[in-house]
Structures are given as structure tokens and as C-alpha cells.
PDB file of C-alpha atoms and ligand atoms in Angstrom:
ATOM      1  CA  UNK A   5      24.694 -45.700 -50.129  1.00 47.00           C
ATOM      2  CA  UNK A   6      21.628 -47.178 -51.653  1.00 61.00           C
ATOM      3  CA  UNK A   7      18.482 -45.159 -50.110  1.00 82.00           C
ATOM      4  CA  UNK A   8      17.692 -41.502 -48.888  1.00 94.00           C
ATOM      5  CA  UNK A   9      18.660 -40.583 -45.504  1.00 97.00           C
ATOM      6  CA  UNK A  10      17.335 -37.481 -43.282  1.00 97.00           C
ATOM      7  CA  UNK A  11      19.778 -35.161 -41.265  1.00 98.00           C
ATOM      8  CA  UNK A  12      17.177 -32.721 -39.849  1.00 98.00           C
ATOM      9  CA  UNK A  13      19.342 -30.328 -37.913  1.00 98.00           C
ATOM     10  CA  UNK A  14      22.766 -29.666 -39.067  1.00 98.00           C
ATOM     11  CA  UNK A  15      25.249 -26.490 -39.396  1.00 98.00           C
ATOM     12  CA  UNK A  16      26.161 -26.743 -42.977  1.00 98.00           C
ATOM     13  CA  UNK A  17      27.525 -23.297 -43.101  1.00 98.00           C
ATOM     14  CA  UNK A  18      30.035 -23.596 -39.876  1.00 98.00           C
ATOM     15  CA  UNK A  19      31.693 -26.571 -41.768  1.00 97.00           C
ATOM     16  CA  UNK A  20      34.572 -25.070 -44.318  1.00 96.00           C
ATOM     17  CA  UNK A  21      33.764 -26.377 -46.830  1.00 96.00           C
ATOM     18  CA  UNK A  22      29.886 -25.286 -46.919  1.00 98.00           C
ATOM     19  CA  UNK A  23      28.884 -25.048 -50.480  1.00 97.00           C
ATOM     20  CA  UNK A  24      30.547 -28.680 -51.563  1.00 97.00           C
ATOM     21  CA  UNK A  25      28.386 -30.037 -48.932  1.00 97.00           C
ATOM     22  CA  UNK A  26      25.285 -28.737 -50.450  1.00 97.00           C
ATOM     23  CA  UNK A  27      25.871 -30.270 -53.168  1.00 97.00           C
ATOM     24  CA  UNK A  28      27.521 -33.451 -51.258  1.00 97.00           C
ATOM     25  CA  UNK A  29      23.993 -33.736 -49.541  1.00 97.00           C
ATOM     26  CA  UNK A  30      22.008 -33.334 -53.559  1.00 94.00           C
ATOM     27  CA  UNK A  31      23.907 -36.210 -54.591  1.00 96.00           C
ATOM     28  CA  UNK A  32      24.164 -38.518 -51.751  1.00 96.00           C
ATOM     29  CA  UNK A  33      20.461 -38.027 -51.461  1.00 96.00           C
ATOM     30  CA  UNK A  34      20.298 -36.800 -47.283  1.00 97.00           C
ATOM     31  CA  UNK A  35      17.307 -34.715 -47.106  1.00 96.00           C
ATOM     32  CA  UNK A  36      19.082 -32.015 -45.029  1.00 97.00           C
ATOM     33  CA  UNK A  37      17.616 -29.070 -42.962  1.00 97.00           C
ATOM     34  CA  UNK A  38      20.933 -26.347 -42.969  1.00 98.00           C
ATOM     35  CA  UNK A  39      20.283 -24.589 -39.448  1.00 98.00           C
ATOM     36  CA  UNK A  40      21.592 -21.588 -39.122  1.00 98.00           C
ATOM     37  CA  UNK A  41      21.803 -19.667 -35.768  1.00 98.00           C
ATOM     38  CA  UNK A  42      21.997 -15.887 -36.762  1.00 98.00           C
ATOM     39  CA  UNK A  43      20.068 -14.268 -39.344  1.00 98.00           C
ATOM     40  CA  UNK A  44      22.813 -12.706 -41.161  1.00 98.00           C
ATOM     41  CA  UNK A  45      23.369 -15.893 -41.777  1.00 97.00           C
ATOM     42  CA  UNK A  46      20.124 -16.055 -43.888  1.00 98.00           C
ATOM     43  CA  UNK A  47      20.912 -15.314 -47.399  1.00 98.00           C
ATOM     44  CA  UNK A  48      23.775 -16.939 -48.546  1.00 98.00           C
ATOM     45  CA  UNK A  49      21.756 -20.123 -46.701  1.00 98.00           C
ATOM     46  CA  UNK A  50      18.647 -19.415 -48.254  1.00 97.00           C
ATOM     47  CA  UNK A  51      20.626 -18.437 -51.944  1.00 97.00           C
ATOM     48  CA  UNK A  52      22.831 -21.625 -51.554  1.00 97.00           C
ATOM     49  CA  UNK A  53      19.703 -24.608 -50.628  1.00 96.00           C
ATOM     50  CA  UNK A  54      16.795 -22.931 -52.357  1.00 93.00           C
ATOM     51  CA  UNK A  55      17.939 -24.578 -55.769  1.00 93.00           C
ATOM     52  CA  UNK A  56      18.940 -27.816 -54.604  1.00 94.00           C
ATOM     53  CA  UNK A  57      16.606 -30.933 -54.382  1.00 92.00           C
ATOM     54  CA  UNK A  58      17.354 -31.959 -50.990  1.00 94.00           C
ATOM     55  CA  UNK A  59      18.242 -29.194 -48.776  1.00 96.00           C
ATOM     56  CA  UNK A  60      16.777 -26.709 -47.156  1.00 95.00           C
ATOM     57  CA  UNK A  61      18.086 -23.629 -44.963  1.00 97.00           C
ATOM     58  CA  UNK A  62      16.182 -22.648 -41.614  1.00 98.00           C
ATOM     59  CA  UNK A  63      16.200 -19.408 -40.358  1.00 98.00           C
ATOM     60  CA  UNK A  64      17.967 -19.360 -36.683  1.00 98.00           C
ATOM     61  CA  UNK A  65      18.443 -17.289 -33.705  1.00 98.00           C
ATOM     62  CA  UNK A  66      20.378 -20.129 -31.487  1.00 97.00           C
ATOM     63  CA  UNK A  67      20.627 -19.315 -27.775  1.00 97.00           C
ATOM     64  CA  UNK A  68      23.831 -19.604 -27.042  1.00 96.00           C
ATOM     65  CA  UNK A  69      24.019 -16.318 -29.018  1.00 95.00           C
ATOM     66  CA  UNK A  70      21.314 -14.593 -27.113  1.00 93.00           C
ATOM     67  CA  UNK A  71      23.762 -12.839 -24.042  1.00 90.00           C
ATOM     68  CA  UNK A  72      25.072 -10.477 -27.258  1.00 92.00           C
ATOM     69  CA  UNK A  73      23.292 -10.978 -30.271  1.00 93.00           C
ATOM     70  CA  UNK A  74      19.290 -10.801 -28.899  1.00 93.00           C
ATOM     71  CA  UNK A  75      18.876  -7.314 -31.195  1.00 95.00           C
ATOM     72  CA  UNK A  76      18.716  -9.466 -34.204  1.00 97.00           C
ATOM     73  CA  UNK A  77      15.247 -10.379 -33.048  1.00 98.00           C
ATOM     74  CA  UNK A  78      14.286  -7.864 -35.629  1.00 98.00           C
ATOM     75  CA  UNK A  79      16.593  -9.243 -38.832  1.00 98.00           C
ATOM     76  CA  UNK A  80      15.191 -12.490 -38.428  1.00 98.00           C
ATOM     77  CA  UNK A  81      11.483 -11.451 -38.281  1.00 98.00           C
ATOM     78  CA  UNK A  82      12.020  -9.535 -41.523  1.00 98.00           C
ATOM     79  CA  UNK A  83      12.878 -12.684 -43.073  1.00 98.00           C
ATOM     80  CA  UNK A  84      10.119 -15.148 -41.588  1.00 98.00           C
ATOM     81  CA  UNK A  85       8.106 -14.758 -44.625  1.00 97.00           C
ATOM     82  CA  UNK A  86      10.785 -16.390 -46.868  1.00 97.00           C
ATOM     83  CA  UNK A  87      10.935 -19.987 -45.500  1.00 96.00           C
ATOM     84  CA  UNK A  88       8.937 -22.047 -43.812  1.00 95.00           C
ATOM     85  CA  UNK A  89      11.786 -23.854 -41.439  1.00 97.00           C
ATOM     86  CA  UNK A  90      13.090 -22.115 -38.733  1.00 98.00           C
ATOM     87  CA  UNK A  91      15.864 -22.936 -36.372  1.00 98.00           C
ATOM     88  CA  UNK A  92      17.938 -23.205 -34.492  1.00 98.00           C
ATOM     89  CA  UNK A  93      16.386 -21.739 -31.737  1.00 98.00           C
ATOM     90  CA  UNK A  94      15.263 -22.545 -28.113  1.00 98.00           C
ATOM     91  CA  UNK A  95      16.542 -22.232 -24.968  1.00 98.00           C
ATOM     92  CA  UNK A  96      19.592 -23.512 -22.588  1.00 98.00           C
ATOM     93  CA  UNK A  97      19.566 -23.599 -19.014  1.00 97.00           C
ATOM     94  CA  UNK A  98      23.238 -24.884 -18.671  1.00 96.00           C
ATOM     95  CA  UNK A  99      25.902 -23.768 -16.833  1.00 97.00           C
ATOM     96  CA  UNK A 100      27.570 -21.480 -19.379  1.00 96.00           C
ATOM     97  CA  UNK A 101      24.160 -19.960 -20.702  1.00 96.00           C
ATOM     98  CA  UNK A 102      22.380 -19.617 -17.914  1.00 95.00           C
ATOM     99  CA  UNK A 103      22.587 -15.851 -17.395  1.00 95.00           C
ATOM    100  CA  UNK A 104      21.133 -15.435 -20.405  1.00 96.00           C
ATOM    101  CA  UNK A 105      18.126 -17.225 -19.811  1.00 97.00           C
ATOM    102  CA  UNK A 106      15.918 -14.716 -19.361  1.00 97.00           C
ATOM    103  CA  UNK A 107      17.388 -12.795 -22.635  1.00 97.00           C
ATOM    104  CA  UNK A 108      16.782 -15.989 -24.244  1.00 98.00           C
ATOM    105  CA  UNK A 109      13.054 -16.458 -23.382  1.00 98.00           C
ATOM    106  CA  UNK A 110      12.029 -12.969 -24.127  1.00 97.00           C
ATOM    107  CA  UNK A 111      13.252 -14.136 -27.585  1.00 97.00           C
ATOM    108  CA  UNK A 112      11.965 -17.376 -27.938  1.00 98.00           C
ATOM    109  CA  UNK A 113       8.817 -16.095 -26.791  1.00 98.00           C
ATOM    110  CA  UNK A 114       8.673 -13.830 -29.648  1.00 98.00           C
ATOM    111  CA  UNK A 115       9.722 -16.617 -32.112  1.00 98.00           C
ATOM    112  CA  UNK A 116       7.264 -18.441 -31.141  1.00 98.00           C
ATOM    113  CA  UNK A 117       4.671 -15.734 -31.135  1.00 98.00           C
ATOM    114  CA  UNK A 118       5.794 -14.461 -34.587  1.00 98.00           C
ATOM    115  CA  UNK A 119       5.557 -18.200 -36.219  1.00 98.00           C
ATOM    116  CA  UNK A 120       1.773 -18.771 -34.553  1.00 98.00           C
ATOM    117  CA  UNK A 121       0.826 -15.342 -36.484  1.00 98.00           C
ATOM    118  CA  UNK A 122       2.620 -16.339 -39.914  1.00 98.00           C
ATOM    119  CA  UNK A 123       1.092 -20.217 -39.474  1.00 97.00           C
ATOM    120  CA  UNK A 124       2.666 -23.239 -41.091  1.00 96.00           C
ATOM    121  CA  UNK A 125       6.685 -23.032 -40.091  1.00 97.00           C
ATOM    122  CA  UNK A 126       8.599 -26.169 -38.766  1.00 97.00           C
ATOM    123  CA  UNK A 127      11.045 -25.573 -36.050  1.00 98.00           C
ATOM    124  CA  UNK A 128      14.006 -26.707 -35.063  1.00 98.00           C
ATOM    125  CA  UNK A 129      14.210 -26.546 -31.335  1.00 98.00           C
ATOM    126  CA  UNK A 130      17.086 -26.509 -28.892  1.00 98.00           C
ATOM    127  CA  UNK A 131      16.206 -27.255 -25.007  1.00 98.00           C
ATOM    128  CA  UNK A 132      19.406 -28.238 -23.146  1.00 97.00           C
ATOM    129  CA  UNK A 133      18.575 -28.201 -19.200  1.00 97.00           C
ATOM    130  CA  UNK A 134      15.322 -26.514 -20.475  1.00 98.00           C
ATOM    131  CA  UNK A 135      13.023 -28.864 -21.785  1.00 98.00           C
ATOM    132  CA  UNK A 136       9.912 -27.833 -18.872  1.00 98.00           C
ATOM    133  CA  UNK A 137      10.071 -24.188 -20.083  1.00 98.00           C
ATOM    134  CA  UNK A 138      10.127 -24.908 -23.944  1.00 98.00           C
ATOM    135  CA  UNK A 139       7.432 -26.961 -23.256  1.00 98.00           C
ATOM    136  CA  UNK A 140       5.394 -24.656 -20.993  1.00 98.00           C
ATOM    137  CA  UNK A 141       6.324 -21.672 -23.716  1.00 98.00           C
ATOM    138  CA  UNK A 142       5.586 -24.190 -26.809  1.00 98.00           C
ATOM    139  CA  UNK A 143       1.769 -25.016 -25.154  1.00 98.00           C
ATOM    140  CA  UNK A 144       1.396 -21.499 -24.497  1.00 98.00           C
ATOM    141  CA  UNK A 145       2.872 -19.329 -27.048  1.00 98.00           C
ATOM    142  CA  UNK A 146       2.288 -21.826 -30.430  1.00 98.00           C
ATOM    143  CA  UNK A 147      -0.618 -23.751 -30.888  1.00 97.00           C
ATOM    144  CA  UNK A 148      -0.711 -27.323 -32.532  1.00 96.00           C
ATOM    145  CA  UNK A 149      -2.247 -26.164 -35.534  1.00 96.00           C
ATOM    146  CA  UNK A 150      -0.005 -22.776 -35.868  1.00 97.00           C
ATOM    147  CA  UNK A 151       3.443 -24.730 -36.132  1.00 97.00           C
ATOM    148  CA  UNK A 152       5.294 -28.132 -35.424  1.00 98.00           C
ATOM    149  CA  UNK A 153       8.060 -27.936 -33.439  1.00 98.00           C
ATOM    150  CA  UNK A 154      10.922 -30.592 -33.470  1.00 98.00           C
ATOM    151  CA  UNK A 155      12.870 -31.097 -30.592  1.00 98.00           C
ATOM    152  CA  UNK A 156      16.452 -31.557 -31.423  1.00 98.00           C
ATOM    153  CA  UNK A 157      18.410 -33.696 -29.480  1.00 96.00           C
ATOM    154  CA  UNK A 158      16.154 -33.925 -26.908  1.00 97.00           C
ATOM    155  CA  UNK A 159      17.651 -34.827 -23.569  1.00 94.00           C
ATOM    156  CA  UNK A 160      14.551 -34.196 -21.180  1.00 96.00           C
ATOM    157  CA  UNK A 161      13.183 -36.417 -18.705  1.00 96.00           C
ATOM    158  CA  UNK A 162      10.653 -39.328 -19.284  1.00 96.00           C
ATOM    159  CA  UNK A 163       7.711 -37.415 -18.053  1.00 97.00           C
ATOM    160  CA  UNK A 164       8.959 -34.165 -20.146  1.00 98.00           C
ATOM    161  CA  UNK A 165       9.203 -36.728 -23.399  1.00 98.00           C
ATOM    162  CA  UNK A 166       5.789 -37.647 -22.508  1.00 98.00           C
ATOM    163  CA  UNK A 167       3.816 -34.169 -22.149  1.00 98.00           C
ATOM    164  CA  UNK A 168       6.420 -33.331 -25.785  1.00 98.00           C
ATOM    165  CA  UNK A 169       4.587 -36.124 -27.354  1.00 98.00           C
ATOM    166  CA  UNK A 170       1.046 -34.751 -26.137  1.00 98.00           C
ATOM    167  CA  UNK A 171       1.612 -31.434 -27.037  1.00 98.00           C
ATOM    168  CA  UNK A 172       2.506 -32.690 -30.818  1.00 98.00           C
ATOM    169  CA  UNK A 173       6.083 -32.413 -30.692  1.00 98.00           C
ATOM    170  CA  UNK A 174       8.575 -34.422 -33.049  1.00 98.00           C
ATOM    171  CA  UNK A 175      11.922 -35.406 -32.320  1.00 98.00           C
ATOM    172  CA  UNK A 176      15.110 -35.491 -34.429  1.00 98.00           C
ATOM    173  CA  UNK A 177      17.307 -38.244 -33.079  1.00 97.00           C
ATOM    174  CA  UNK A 178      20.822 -37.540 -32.600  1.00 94.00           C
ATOM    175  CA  UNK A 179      23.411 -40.780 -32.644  1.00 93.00           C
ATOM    176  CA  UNK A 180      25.100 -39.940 -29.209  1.00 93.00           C
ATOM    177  CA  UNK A 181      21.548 -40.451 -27.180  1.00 93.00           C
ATOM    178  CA  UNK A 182      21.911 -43.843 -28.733  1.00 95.00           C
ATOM    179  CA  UNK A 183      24.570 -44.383 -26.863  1.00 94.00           C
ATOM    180  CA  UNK A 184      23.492 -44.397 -23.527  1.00 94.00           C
ATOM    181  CA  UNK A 185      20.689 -46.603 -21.567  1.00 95.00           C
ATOM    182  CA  UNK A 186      18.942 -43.825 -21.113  1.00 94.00           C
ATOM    183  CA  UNK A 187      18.700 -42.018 -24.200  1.00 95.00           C
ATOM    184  CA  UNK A 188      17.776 -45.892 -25.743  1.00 97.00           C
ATOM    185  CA  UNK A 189      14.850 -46.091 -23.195  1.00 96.00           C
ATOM    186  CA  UNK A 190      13.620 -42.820 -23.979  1.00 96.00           C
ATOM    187  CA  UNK A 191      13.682 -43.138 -27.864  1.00 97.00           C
ATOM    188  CA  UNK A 192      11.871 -46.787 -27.273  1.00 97.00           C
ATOM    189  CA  UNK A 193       9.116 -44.670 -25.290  1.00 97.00           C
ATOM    190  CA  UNK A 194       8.410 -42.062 -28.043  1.00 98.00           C
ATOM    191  CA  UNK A 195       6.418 -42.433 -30.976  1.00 98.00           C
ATOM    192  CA  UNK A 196       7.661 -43.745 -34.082  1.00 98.00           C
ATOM    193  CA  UNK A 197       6.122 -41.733 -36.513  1.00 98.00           C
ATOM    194  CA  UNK A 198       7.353 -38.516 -34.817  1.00 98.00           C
ATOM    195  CA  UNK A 199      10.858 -39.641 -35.537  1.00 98.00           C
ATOM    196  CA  UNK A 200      13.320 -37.831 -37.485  1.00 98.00           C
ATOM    197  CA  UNK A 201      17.408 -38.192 -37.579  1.00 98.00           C
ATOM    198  CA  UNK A 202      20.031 -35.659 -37.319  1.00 98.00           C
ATOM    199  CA  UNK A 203      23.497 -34.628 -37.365  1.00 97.00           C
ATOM    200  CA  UNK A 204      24.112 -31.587 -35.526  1.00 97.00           C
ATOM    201  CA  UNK A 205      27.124 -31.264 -37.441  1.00 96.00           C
ATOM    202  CA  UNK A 206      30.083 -30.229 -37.066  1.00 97.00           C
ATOM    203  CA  UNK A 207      29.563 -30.042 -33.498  1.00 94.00           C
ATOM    204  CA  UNK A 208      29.190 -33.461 -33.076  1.00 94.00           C
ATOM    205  CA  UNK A 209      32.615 -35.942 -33.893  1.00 90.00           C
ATOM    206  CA  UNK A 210      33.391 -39.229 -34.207  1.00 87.00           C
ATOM    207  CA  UNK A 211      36.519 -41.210 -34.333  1.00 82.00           C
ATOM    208  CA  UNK A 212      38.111 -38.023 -34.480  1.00 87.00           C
ATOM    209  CA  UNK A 213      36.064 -37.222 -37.620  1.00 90.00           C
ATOM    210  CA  UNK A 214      33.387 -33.924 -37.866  1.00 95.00           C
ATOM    211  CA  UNK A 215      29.931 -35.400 -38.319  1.00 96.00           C
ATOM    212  CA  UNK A 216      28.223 -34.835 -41.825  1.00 97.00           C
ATOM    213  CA  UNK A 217      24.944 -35.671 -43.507  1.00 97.00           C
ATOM    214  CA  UNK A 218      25.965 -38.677 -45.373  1.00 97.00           C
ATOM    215  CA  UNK A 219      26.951 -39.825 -41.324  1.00 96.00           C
ATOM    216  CA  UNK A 220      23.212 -40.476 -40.712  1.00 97.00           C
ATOM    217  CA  UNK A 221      24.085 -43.631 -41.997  1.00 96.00           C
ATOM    218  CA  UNK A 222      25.323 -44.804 -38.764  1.00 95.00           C
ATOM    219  CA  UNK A 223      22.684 -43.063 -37.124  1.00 96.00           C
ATOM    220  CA  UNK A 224      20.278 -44.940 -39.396  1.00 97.00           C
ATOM    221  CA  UNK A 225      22.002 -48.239 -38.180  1.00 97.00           C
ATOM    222  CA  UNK A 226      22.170 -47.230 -34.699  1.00 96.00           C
ATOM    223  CA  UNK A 227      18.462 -46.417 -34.506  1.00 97.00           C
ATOM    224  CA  UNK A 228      17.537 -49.371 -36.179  1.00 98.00           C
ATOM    225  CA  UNK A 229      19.592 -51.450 -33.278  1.00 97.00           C
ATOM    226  CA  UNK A 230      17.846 -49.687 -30.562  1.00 97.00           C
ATOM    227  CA  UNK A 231      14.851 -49.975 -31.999  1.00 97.00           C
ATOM    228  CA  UNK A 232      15.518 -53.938 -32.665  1.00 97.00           C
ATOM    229  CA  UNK A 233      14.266 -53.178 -36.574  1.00 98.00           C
ATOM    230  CA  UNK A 234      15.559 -54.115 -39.705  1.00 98.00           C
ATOM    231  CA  UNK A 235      17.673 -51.095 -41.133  1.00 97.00           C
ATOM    232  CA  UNK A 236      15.719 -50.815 -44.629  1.00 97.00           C
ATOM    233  CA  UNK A 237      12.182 -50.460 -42.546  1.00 97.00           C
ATOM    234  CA  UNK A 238      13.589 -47.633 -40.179  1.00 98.00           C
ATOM    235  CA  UNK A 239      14.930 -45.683 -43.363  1.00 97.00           C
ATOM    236  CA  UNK A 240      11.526 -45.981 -44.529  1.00 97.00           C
ATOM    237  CA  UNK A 241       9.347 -45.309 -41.661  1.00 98.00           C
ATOM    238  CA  UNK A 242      12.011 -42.307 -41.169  1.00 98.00           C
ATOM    239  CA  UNK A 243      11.253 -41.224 -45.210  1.00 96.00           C
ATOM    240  CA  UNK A 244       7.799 -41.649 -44.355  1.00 96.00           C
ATOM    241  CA  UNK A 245       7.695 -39.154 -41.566  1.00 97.00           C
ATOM    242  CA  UNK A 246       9.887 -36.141 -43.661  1.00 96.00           C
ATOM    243  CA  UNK A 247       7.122 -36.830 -45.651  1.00 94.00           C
ATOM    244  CA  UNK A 248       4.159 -36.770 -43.368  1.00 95.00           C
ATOM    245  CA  UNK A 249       5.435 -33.501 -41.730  1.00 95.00           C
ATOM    246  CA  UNK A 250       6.608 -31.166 -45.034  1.00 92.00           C
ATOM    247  CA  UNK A 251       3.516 -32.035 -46.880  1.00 80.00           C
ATOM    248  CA  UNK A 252       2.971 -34.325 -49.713  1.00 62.00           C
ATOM    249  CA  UNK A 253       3.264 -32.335 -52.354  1.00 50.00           C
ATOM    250  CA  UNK A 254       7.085 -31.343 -51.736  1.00 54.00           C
ATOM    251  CA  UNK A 255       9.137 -34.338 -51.106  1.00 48.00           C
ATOM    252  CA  UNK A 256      10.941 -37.825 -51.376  1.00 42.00           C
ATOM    253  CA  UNK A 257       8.521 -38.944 -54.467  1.00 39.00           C
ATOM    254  CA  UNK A 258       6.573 -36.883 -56.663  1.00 38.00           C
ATOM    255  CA  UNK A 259       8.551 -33.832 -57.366  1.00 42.00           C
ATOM    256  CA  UNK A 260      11.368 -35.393 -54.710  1.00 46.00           C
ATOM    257  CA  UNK A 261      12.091 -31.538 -53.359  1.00 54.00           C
ATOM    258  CA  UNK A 262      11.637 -30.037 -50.024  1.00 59.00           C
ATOM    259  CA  UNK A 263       9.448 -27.048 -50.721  1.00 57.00           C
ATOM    260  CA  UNK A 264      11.050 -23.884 -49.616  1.00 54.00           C
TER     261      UNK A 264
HETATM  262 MN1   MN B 314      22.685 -27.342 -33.352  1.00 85.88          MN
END
């Protein structure tokens, strides 16, 4: 590979071979952001990226977890101070998660309510058959200048992409909503300096292969495609924006580290 690549939302510790991959993702140069989606899950994460140039652990509470594990509301507010990235969390309105849902906004409320009050995080946002309410919850419960919030594999309508964009949303592009008309359309309609790439490893395969960070060099070429850009300017303009939204003083030049 000859350039840096971004996987914003992947599960680095659900793959087996977790702490290789932190280092996989130092030396193949993938800015990463290591989701996580339970707090107990925060230490080793935090222990395991803090050191490393290039990736950096989020602090989750994902809501497909919510039916049983919504108690740990409390764990991962104790550790909010310690990182500014937090994810995954959200909501899902599907099928299998739907009984939860109102579990899962009483929690996401008070994610969102606890980040506004601590100022400055980045999230990582899930919104499967939900986009509407994370959107009506993000304008009311976390404003603009209190926390970004990027939408992860964002599979809303047009008119919900639209009012994400307005309400200063980002989006990290997953590969399979390249594949489809619609998911080209709606990345052509968004903003391309609120664009970001991801994995969502190892929940995401292809060819019969689990998804990793280095991948997001098929997502890079992908994008580029749908886009109709040369693959060298999307990497960049995708550099730039990591770089726009952690800060200046953290990343890709300079001191080329995410800042915890
Ligand atoms: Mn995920």
C-alpha cells in the first residue's frame, strides 16, 4: 500500500486475533477507530490503542446489547472522561431489536446527554431502521458545538441524509452501500468533506474473507468509482477530513497520532 487509509468504525477486539491487528493497522498506516460495544470492553481497548500511532479505542454501548446489558449505562459513564471517541452506540428499529427500542433510547438519550455535558467527544453512531429518531434525539439531546456525531453506515432516506447533513452530521462510508444504486446516489448527494470510510469489521465479509482495516483499500477504490475521482485525490480529501474533525494538532502530519 503506498498512502494512509481511514477505517472509522471497526470491531478490532471481536476479531481473534485482536492485538496483531493493532499493530497490523500501526504499520499498514489505517487510521483506525476500535469500536467497542460494552464497556467492559474498555480497558484492554483503551490499554491496547492508547500507545499506538494510528488507532484509537471508542467507548461503546451498541444497541443490539441494550434488551440485557442497558445497566452498564453506569460503567461506561465512569469512563467518559478517558477518551474522547465514543461508540458504538445508537439505535435499531429492526425486526430483531425492536422490543428493545425503548430500552435503547432511554440509553442513547443519556449518551447523548452525558457527551453534551463533558463537550468535545466524536461518536460513532448506529441507526438501522432508525435514522428519524437519532436524528430527532441528536438535534435535541447534543448540540453542534457539544459533539460530532458520525453516522455509520448510514442507510436512511434522502430527506433523512439531508436534515443529517444540516444538523452537522458526518458519515463513515461503508463498501456494501457502494454497491447498490441507491446507496451510490445517496453518497453522491452528501457532502464531501463530511466523508469518512469504514470497515465494520468482522461483521462485514467478502469473498468469503472477514473485512479488516487494510480492506479500506477497496473501499477507497470503490468510493473513488462512485464518486467518478481519481483514487489518490479521494485518499486525500478522506486524510483531509480525519484531519479536519480530530483537530490539527493530533494527526496524519505533525505528530501523525490520533490524540486519545
Ligand atoms: Mn459496528
Amino acid at each position: 500500500m503506498t498512502g494512509s487509509l481511514v477505517d472509522f468504525h471497526c470491531h478490532l477486539d471481536l476479531f481473534p486475533d485482536f492485538e496483531r491487528l493493532v499493530g497490523e493497522c500501526d504499520r499498514e498506516r489505517v487510521y483506525t477507530l476500535a469500536v467497542t460495544t460494552t464497556p467492559r470492553a474498555w480497558e484492554r481497548n483503551r490499554d491496547l490503542c492508547g500507545p499506538t500511532s494510528h488507532v484509537r479505542a471508542a467507548l461503546g454501548l451498541h444497541p443490539h446489547l441494550m434488551a440485557e446489558h442497558w445497566r452498564e449505562f453506569d460503567l461506561w459513564e465512569r469512563h467518559l472522561h478517558e477518551t474522547r471517541y465514543v461508540g458504538e452506540v445508537g439505535l435499531d428499529a429492526s425486526p430483531r431489536h425492536f422490543r428493545s427500542l425503548d430500552r435503547q433510547k432511554d440509553v442513547f438519550r443519556r449518551v447523548l446527554a452525558a457527551c453534551a455535558a463533558a463537550g468535545g467527544r466524536t461518536l460513532s453512531v448506529h441507526s438501522v431502521r432508525a435514522a428519524t429518531a437519532v436524528l430527532n434525539m441528536v438535534e435535541e439531546h447534543l448540540p453542534r458545538e457539544r459533539g460530532t456525531v458520525v453516522l455509520h453506515w448510514f442507510s436512511g432516506s434522502a430527506i433523512e441524509a439531508k436534515r443529517a447533513v444540516a444538523l452537522g452530521c458526518w458519515f463513515s462510508v461503508n463498501g456494501r452501500m457502494l454497491r447498490t444504486d441507491r446507496g451510490v446516489r445517496l453518497l453522491r448527494s452528501l457532502p464531501k468533506d463530511r466523508l469518512l470510510m469504514e470497515t465494520d469489521g468482522p461483521f462485514v465479509e467478502d469473498a468469503g474473507r472477514t473485512l479488516r482495516p487494510v480492506d479500506t483499500a477497496f473501499t477507497l477504490e470503490a468510493l473513488a468509482t462512485a464518486l467518478d475521482w481519481d483514487v489518490e485525490h479521494c485518499r486525500r480529501q478522506i486524510l483531509a477530513n480525519l484531519r479536519t474533525l480530530v483537530g490539527p494538532s493530533s494527526l496524519v502530519s505533525g505528530s501523525s497520532r490520533l490524540s486519545a
